[in-house]
Amino acid sequence: MKKLVTVATFNFPAELLVIKSRFEAEGIHCHTVDENLVQANNMYSVAIGGVKLQVRLEDERRALKILAEMGYLEHQAGVVPPYVRRWDAYTDKIPYLGALSSDLRIMIILAVLVVLFVPILFVMNGWL
């Protein structure tokens, strides 16, 4: 069995049909993982990491080149969107958080906001 590598992930199976067709037209054998599970229930997509498009290891370079040409690798190829750069610039200045990844910063800040503001909502609405 040949080794398969994931070259792209999508939230919904319909998103990958164009790419899969292009790969097959170029002679690249491709395989999808978790496609049927996501089709059965779209809510599972985020939990399982979406539908994965896989190609053979020897076709990976050609597949990535095609994905880049089609504009699908913008977020996966290390190109950081401007809003993430702004978020990093603001949160870099917060002590102890500056050394953490952006994802972890978001989770910590959201957790702190929930801990601070949920009790205020309870008091304001007279639930306590």
JSON list of C-alpha atoms in Angstrom, two decimals:
[
{"chain": "A", "resi": 1, "resn": "MET", "atom": "CA", "xyz": [0.00, 0.00, 0.00]},
{"chain": "A", "resi": 2, "resn": "LYS", "atom": "CA", "xyz": [1.35, 3.41, -0.94]},
{"chain": "A", "resi": 3, "resn": "LYS", "atom": "CA", "xyz": [1.72, 6.09, 1.73]},
{"chain": "A", "resi": 4, "resn": "LEU", "atom": "CA", "xyz": [-0.92, 8.82, 1.58]},
{"chain": "A", "resi": 5, "resn": "VAL", "atom": "CA", "xyz": [-0.43, 12.38, 2.86]},
{"chain": "A", "resi": 6, "resn": "THR", "atom": "CA", "xyz": [-3.05, 15.01, 3.60]},
{"chain": "A", "resi": 7, "resn": "VAL", "atom": "CA", "xyz": [-2.64, 18.07, 1.38]},
{"chain": "A", "resi": 8, "resn": "ALA", "atom": "CA", "xyz": [-5.80, 19.99, 2.33]},
{"chain": "A", "resi": 9, "resn": "THR", "atom": "CA", "xyz": [-8.76, 19.93, 4.69]},
{"chain": "A", "resi": 10, "resn": "PHE", "atom": "CA", "xyz": [-12.25, 21.29, 4.14]},
{"chain": "A", "resi": 11, "resn": "ASN", "atom": "CA", "xyz": [-15.27, 21.81, 6.37]},
{"chain": "A", "resi": 12, "resn": "PHE", "atom": "CA", "xyz": [-17.71, 20.31, 3.87]},
{"chain": "A", "resi": 13, "resn": "PRO", "atom": "CA", "xyz": [-17.30, 17.62, 1.20]},
{"chain": "A", "resi": 14, "resn": "ALA", "atom": "CA", "xyz": [-18.75, 19.84, -1.54]},
{"chain": "A", "resi": 15, "resn": "GLU", "atom": "CA", "xyz": [-15.79, 22.21, -1.17]},
{"chain": "A", "resi": 16, "resn": "LEU", "atom": "CA", "xyz": [-13.29, 19.64, -2.33]},
{"chain": "A", "resi": 17, "resn": "LEU", "atom": "CA", "xyz": [-15.11, 18.39, -5.44]},
{"chain": "A", "resi": 18, "resn": "VAL", "atom": "CA", "xyz": [-13.47, 20.93, -7.76]},
{"chain": "A", "resi": 19, "resn": "ILE", "atom": "CA", "xyz": [-9.99, 20.14, -6.46]},
{"chain": "A", "resi": 20, "resn": "LYS", "atom": "CA", "xyz": [-10.58, 16.40, -6.57]},
{"chain": "A", "resi": 21, "resn": "SER", "atom": "CA", "xyz": [-11.72, 16.69, -10.20]},
{"chain": "A", "resi": 22, "resn": "ARG", "atom": "CA", "xyz": [-8.66, 18.75, -11.09]},
{"chain": "A", "resi": 23, "resn": "PHE", "atom": "CA", "xyz": [-6.33, 16.23, -9.43]},
{"chain": "A", "resi": 24, "resn": "GLU", "atom": "CA", "xyz": [-7.93, 13.38, -11.33]},
{"chain": "A", "resi": 25, "resn": "ALA", "atom": "CA", "xyz": [-7.64, 15.34, -14.60]},
{"chain": "A", "resi": 26, "resn": "GLU", "atom": "CA", "xyz": [-3.92, 15.82, -13.87]},
{"chain": "A", "resi": 27, "resn": "GLY", "atom": "CA", "xyz": [-3.49, 12.11, -13.19]},
{"chain": "A", "resi": 28, "resn": "ILE", "atom": "CA", "xyz": [-3.09, 12.44, -9.44]},
{"chain": "A", "resi": 29, "resn": "HIS", "atom": "CA", "xyz": [-4.81, 9.68, -7.49]},
{"chain": "A", "resi": 30, "resn": "CYS", "atom": "CA", "xyz": [-6.61, 11.21, -4.50]},
{"chain": "A", "resi": 31, "resn": "HIS", "atom": "CA", "xyz": [-8.51, 9.87, -1.53]},
{"chain": "A", "resi": 32, "resn": "THR", "atom": "CA", "xyz": [-10.85, 11.55, 0.95]},
{"chain": "A", "resi": 33, "resn": "VAL", "atom": "CA", "xyz": [-11.00, 10.80, 4.66]},
{"chain": "A", "resi": 34, "resn": "ASP", "atom": "CA", "xyz": [-14.09, 11.39, 6.83]},
{"chain": "A", "resi": 35, "resn": "GLU", "atom": "CA", "xyz": [-16.18, 12.50, 3.84]},
{"chain": "A", "resi": 36, "resn": "ASN", "atom": "CA", "xyz": [-19.10, 10.16, 4.60]},
{"chain": "A", "resi": 37, "resn": "LEU", "atom": "CA", "xyz": [-19.07, 10.99, 8.30]},
{"chain": "A", "resi": 38, "resn": "VAL", "atom": "CA", "xyz": [-19.36, 14.71, 7.59]},
{"chain": "A", "resi": 39, "resn": "GLN", "atom": "CA", "xyz": [-22.08, 14.09, 5.00]},
{"chain": "A", "resi": 40, "resn": "ALA", "atom": "CA", "xyz": [-24.05, 12.14, 7.59]},
{"chain": "A", "resi": 41, "resn": "ASN", "atom": "CA", "xyz": [-23.86, 15.03, 10.06]},
{"chain": "A", "resi": 42, "resn": "ASN", "atom": "CA", "xyz": [-22.24, 18.36, 9.15]},
{"chain": "A", "resi": 43, "resn": "MET", "atom": "CA", "xyz": [-21.78, 19.24, 12.82]},
{"chain": "A", "resi": 44, "resn": "TYR", "atom": "CA", "xyz": [-19.06, 16.58, 13.12]},
{"chain": "A", "resi": 45, "resn": "SER", "atom": "CA", "xyz": [-16.82, 18.44, 10.67]},
{"chain": "A", "resi": 46, "resn": "VAL", "atom": "CA", "xyz": [-15.24, 20.77, 13.21]},
{"chain": "A", "resi": 47, "resn": "ALA", "atom": "CA", "xyz": [-14.89, 18.04, 15.82]},
{"chain": "A", "resi": 48, "resn": "ILE", "atom": "CA", "xyz": [-12.97, 15.67, 13.54]},
{"chain": "A", "resi": 49, "resn": "GLY", "atom": "CA", "xyz": [-10.93, 18.30, 11.71]},
{"chain": "A", "resi": 50, "resn": "GLY", "atom": "CA", "xyz": [-12.97, 18.40, 8.52]},
{"chain": "A", "resi": 51, "resn": "VAL", "atom": "CA", "xyz": [-12.75, 16.32, 5.38]},
{"chain": "A", "resi": 52, "resn": "LYS", "atom": "CA", "xyz": [-9.15, 15.49, 4.49]},
{"chain": "A", "resi": 53, "resn": "LEU", "atom": "CA", "xyz": [-7.94, 15.28, 0.90]},
{"chain": "A", "resi": 54, "resn": "GLN", "atom": "CA", "xyz": [-5.02, 12.88, 0.58]},
{"chain": "A", "resi": 55, "resn": "VAL", "atom": "CA", "xyz": [-2.66, 12.05, -2.28]},
{"chain": "A", "resi": 56, "resn": "ARG", "atom": "CA", "xyz": [0.19, 9.61, -2.70]},
{"chain": "A", "resi": 57, "resn": "LEU", "atom": "CA", "xyz": [3.49, 10.74, -1.24]},
{"chain": "A", "resi": 58, "resn": "GLU", "atom": "CA", "xyz": [5.12, 10.91, -4.66]},
{"chain": "A", "resi": 59, "resn": "ASP", "atom": "CA", "xyz": [2.29, 13.18, -5.93]},
{"chain": "A", "resi": 60, "resn": "GLU", "atom": "CA", "xyz": [2.38, 15.57, -2.96]},
{"chain": "A", "resi": 61, "resn": "ARG", "atom": "CA", "xyz": [4.58, 18.21, -4.57]},
{"chain": "A", "resi": 62, "resn": "ARG", "atom": "CA", "xyz": [2.46, 18.37, -7.75]},
{"chain": "A", "resi": 63, "resn": "ALA", "atom": "CA", "xyz": [-0.76, 18.46, -5.70]},
{"chain": "A", "resi": 64, "resn": "LEU", "atom": "CA", "xyz": [0.50, 21.34, -3.54]},
{"chain": "A", "resi": 65, "resn": "LYS", "atom": "CA", "xyz": [1.53, 23.24, -6.66]},
{"chain": "A", "resi": 66, "resn": "ILE", "atom": "CA", "xyz": [-1.96, 22.82, -8.13]},
{"chain": "A", "resi": 67, "resn": "LEU", "atom": "CA", "xyz": [-3.57, 23.88, -4.85]},
{"chain": "A", "resi": 68, "resn": "ALA", "atom": "CA", "xyz": [-1.37, 26.98, -4.75]},
{"chain": "A", "resi": 69, "resn": "GLU", "atom": "CA", "xyz": [-2.27, 27.84, -8.34]},
{"chain": "A", "resi": 70, "resn": "MET", "atom": "CA", "xyz": [-5.96, 27.52, -7.51]},
{"chain": "A", "resi": 71, "resn": "GLY", "atom": "CA", "xyz": [-5.56, 29.72, -4.40]},
{"chain": "A", "resi": 72, "resn": "TYR", "atom": "CA", "xyz": [-6.46, 27.06, -1.83]},
{"chain": "A", "resi": 73, "resn": "LEU", "atom": "CA", "xyz": [-3.18, 27.10, 0.09]},
{"chain": "A", "resi": 74, "resn": "GLU", "atom": "CA", "xyz": [-3.26, 30.71, 1.16]},
{"chain": "A", "resi": 75, "resn": "HIS", "atom": "CA", "xyz": [-4.12, 29.91, 4.78]},
{"chain": "A", "resi": 76, "resn": "GLN", "atom": "CA", "xyz": [-2.29, 26.59, 4.92]},
{"chain": "A", "resi": 77, "resn": "ALA", "atom": "CA", "xyz": [1.06, 27.62, 3.46]},
{"chain": "A", "resi": 78, "resn": "GLY", "atom": "CA", "xyz": [2.09, 29.81, 6.38]},
{"chain": "A", "resi": 79, "resn": "VAL", "atom": "CA", "xyz": [0.56, 33.01, 5.01]},
{"chain": "A", "resi": 80, "resn": "VAL", "atom": "CA", "xyz": [-0.85, 34.72, 8.08]},
{"chain": "A", "resi": 81, "resn": "PRO", "atom": "CA", "xyz": [-4.06, 36.74, 7.54]},
{"chain": "A", "resi": 82, "resn": "PRO", "atom": "CA", "xyz": [-3.89, 40.43, 8.55]},
{"chain": "A", "resi": 83, "resn": "TYR", "atom": "CA", "xyz": [-6.38, 40.07, 11.42]},
{"chain": "A", "resi": 84, "resn": "VAL", "atom": "CA", "xyz": [-4.20, 37.37, 13.01]},
{"chain": "A", "resi": 85, "resn": "ARG", "atom": "CA", "xyz": [-1.15, 39.62, 12.72]},
{"chain": "A", "resi": 86, "resn": "ARG", "atom": "CA", "xyz": [-3.06, 42.46, 14.42]},
{"chain": "A", "resi": 87, "resn": "TRP", "atom": "CA", "xyz": [-4.26, 40.08, 17.15]},
{"chain": "A", "resi": 88, "resn": "ASP", "atom": "CA", "xyz": [-0.68, 38.92, 17.73]},
{"chain": "A", "resi": 89, "resn": "ALA", "atom": "CA", "xyz": [0.59, 42.52, 17.86]},
{"chain": "A", "resi": 90, "resn": "TYR", "atom": "CA", "xyz": [-1.98, 43.46, 20.52]},
{"chain": "A", "resi": 91, "resn": "THR", "atom": "CA", "xyz": [-1.62, 40.36, 22.66]},
{"chain": "A", "resi": 92, "resn": "ASP", "atom": "CA", "xyz": [2.20, 40.23, 22.47]},
{"chain": "A", "resi": 93, "resn": "LYS", "atom": "CA", "xyz": [2.24, 43.09, 24.97]},
{"chain": "A", "resi": 94, "resn": "ILE", "atom": "CA", "xyz": [0.28, 41.17, 27.62]},
{"chain": "A", "resi": 95, "resn": "PRO", "atom": "CA", "xyz": [2.66, 39.73, 30.23]},
{"chain": "A", "resi": 96, "resn": "TYR", "atom": "CA", "xyz": [3.00, 35.92, 30.15]},
{"chain": "A", "resi": 97, "resn": "LEU", "atom": "CA", "xyz": [0.69, 35.62, 27.13]},
{"chain": "A", "resi": 98, "resn": "GLY", "atom": "CA", "xyz": [3.19, 37.00, 24.63]},
{"chain": "A", "resi": 99, "resn": "ALA", "atom": "CA", "xyz": [5.15, 33.74, 24.60]},
{"chain": "A", "resi": 100, "resn": "LEU", "atom": "CA", "xyz": [2.09, 31.57, 23.85]},
{"chain": "A", "resi": 101, "resn": "SER", "atom": "CA", "xyz": [0.59, 30.67, 20.48]},
{"chain": "A", "resi": 102, "resn": "SER", "atom": "CA", "xyz": [-2.30, 32.74, 19.09]},
{"chain": "A", "resi": 103, "resn": "ASP", "atom": "CA", "xyz": [-4.80, 29.93, 19.61]},
{"chain": "A", "resi": 104, "resn": "LEU", "atom": "CA", "xyz": [-3.87, 29.53, 23.25]},
{"chain": "A", "resi": 105, "resn": "ARG", "atom": "CA", "xyz": [-4.05, 33.30, 23.78]},
{"chain": "A", "resi": 106, "resn": "ILE", "atom": "CA", "xyz": [-7.59, 33.36, 22.41]},
{"chain": "A", "resi": 107, "resn": "MET", "atom": "CA", "xyz": [-8.71, 30.52, 24.67]},
{"chain": "A", "resi": 108, "resn": "ILE", "atom": "CA", "xyz": [-7.19, 32.08, 27.78]},
{"chain": "A", "resi": 109, "resn": "ILE", "atom": "CA", "xyz": [-8.63, 35.53, 27.11]},
{"chain": "A", "resi": 110, "resn": "LEU", "atom": "CA", "xyz": [-12.09, 34.09, 26.40]},
{"chain": "A", "resi": 111, "resn": "ALA", "atom": "CA", "xyz": [-11.95, 32.02, 29.57]},
{"chain": "A", "resi": 112, "resn": "VAL", "atom": "CA", "xyz": [-11.03, 35.09, 31.63]},
{"chain": "A", "resi": 113, "resn": "LEU", "atom": "CA", "xyz": [-13.87, 37.10, 30.07]},
{"chain": "A", "resi": 114, "resn": "VAL", "atom": "CA", "xyz": [-16.38, 34.36, 30.81]},
{"chain": "A", "resi": 115, "resn": "VAL", "atom": "CA", "xyz": [-15.22, 34.09, 34.42]},
{"chain": "A", "resi": 116, "resn": "LEU", "atom": "CA", "xyz": [-15.50, 37.86, 34.84]},
{"chain": "A", "resi": 117, "resn": "PHE", "atom": "CA", "xyz": [-18.73, 38.63, 33.02]},
{"chain": "A", "resi": 118, "resn": "VAL", "atom": "CA", "xyz": [-20.99, 35.65, 33.67]},
{"chain": "A", "resi": 119, "resn": "PRO", "atom": "CA", "xyz": [-21.31, 36.48, 37.40]},
{"chain": "A", "resi": 120, "resn": "ILE", "atom": "CA", "xyz": [-22.10, 40.09, 36.47]},
{"chain": "A", "resi": 121, "resn": "LEU", "atom": "CA", "xyz": [-24.92, 38.88, 34.21]},
{"chain": "A", "resi": 122, "resn": "PHE", "atom": "CA", "xyz": [-26.32, 36.73, 36.99]},
{"chain": "A", "resi": 123, "resn": "VAL", "atom": "CA", "xyz": [-26.29, 39.67, 39.44]},
{"chain": "A", "resi": 124, "resn": "MET", "atom": "CA", "xyz": [-27.78, 42.13, 36.93]},
{"chain": "A", "resi": 125, "resn": "ASN", "atom": "CA", "xyz": [-30.63, 39.78, 36.05]},
{"chain": "A", "resi": 126, "resn": "GLY", "atom": "CA", "xyz": [-31.34, 38.93, 39.69]},
{"chain": "A", "resi": 127, "resn": "TRP", "atom": "CA", "xyz": [-30.54, 35.26, 39.29]},
{"chain": "A", "resi": 128, "resn": "LEU", "atom": "CA", "xyz": [-28.34, 35.28, 42.41]}
]
